[in-house]
XYZ file of C-alpha atoms in Angstrom:
164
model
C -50.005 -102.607 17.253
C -48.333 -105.791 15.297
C -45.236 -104.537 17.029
C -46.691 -104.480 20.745
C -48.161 -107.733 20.119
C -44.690 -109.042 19.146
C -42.587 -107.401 22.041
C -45.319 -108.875 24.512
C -45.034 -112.359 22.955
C -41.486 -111.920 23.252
C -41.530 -111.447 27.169
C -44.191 -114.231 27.453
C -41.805 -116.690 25.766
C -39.185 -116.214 27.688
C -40.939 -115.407 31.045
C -42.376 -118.942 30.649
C -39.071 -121.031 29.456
C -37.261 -119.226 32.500
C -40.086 -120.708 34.501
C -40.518 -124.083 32.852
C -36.573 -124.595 33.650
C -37.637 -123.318 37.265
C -40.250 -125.952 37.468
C -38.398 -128.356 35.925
C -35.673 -127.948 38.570
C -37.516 -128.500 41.648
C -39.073 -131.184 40.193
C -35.538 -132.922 39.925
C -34.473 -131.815 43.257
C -37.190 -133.238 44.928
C -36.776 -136.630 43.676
C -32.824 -136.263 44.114
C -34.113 -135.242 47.576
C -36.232 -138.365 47.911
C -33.480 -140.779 46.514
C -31.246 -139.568 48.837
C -32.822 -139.819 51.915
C -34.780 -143.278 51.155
C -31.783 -145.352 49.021
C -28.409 -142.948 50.083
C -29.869 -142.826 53.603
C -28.599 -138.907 53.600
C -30.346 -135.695 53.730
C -30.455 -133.336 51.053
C -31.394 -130.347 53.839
C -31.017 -127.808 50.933
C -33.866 -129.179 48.813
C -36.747 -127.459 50.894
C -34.925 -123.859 50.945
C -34.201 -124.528 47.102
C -37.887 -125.716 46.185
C -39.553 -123.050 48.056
C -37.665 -119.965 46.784
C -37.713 -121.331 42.896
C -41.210 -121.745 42.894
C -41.884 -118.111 44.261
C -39.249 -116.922 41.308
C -41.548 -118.986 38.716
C -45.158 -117.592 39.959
C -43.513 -114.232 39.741
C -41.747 -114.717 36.419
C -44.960 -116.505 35.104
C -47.879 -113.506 36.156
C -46.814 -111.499 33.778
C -48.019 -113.870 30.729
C -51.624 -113.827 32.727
C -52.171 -110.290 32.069
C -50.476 -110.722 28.216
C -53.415 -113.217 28.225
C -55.836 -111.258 30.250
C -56.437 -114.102 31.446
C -56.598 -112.789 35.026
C -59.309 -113.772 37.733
C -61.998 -111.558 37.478
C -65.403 -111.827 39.073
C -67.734 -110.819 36.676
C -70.825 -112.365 37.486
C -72.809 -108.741 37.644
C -71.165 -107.231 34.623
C -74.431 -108.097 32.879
C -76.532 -106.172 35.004
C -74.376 -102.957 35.172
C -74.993 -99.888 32.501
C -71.480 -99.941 30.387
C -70.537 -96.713 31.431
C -70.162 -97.969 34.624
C -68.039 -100.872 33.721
C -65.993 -98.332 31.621
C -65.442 -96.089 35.109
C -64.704 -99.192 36.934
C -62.291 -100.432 34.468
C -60.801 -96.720 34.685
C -60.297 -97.261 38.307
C -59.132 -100.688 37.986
C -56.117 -99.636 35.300
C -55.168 -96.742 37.965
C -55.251 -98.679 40.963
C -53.682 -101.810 39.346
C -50.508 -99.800 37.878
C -50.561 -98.374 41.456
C -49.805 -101.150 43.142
C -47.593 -103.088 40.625
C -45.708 -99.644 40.314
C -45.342 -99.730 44.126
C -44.465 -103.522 44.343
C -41.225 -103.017 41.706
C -40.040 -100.089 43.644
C -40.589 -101.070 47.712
C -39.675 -105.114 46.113
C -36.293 -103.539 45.260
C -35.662 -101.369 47.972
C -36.415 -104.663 50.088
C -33.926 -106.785 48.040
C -31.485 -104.690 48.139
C -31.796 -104.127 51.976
C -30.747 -108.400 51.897
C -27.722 -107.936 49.639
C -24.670 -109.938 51.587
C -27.534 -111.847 53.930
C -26.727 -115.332 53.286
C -30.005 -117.853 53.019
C -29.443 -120.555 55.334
C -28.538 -123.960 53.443
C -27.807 -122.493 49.666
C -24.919 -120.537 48.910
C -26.542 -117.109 47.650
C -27.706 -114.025 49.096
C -31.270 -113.659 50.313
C -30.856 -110.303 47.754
C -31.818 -113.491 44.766
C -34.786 -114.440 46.748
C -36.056 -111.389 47.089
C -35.534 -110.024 43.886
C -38.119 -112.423 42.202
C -40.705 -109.448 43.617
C -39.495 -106.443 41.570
C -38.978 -108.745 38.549
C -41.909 -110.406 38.259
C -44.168 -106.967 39.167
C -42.199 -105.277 36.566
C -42.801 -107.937 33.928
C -46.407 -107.466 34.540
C -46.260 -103.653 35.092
C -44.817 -103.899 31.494
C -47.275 -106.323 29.801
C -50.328 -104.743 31.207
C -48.896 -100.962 30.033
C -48.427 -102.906 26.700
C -51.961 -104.168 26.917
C -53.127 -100.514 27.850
C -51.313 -99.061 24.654
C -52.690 -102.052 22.124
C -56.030 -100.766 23.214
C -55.321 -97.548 23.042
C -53.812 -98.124 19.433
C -56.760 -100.289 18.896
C -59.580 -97.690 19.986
C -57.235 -94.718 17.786
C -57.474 -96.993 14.207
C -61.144 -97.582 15.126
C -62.065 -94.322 15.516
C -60.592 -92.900 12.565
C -62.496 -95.427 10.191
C -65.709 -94.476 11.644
């Protein structure tokens, strides 16, 4: 379990320098953006184009460390109230519908990237197929960490139940 705990660390580290730099990019363009146009007097017309498609790559690249975390928004209010073998089946369902849709975000995220490969993005000099591919990276990165999660606690639940 030491070893999952490690790998996922691993991926959280680097998920969030990748998106620190992100952040910390758009945060320069936009005042290069703003010096331009208010002491240069010129536009910067790639600055908006720029901003918006770095900050979907850093929410993307940055998910992943909220499941790690499990630190995800859950409303939770009425757990108290339910029997626990309820919450267990609804957790069940959750885990199966949740690697679902991440599963089918990755694969239908790449087919659409790669549908935009040699589609140039008006005002930067790269192919939409960049933009696009921040959705099968980021729900893979979080595909992984929450199967990670899933075999910690399955690791977890095995070491506990053999001491008992």
């Amino acid at each position: 379990m030491d070893k999952i705990n490690r790998v996922q660390s691993a991926i959280a580290r680097v998920s969030l320098a990748i998106a620190a730099a992100g952040l910390s990019t758009i945060a320069v363009s936009v005042f290069l953006s703003v010096l331009c146009r208010y002491v240069l007097k010129i536009s910067a017309m790639w600055v908006e184009q720029y901003t918006r498609y770095m900050l979907i790559w850093v929410v993307f690249l940055a998910a992943n460390v909220l499941i790690y975390k499990n630190t995800l928004m859950r409303v939770d209010f009425a757990d108290k109230i339910w029997p626990k073998a309820f919450l267990r089946v609804r957790e069940g369902l959750y885990t199966v519908l949740f690697v679902v849709i991440l599963c089918t975000l990755t694969w239908q995220g790449w087919l659409q990237a790669q549908s935009y490969w040699g589609v140039p993005v008006t005002g930067l000099p790269v192919d939409k197929f960049w933009v696009y591919l921040s959705v099968p990276v980021g729900s893979f990165l979080m595909l992984v960490q929450y199967l990670l999660n899933l075999a910690a606690l399955f690791c977890a639940h095995k070491s506990g139940g053999a001491n008992e």
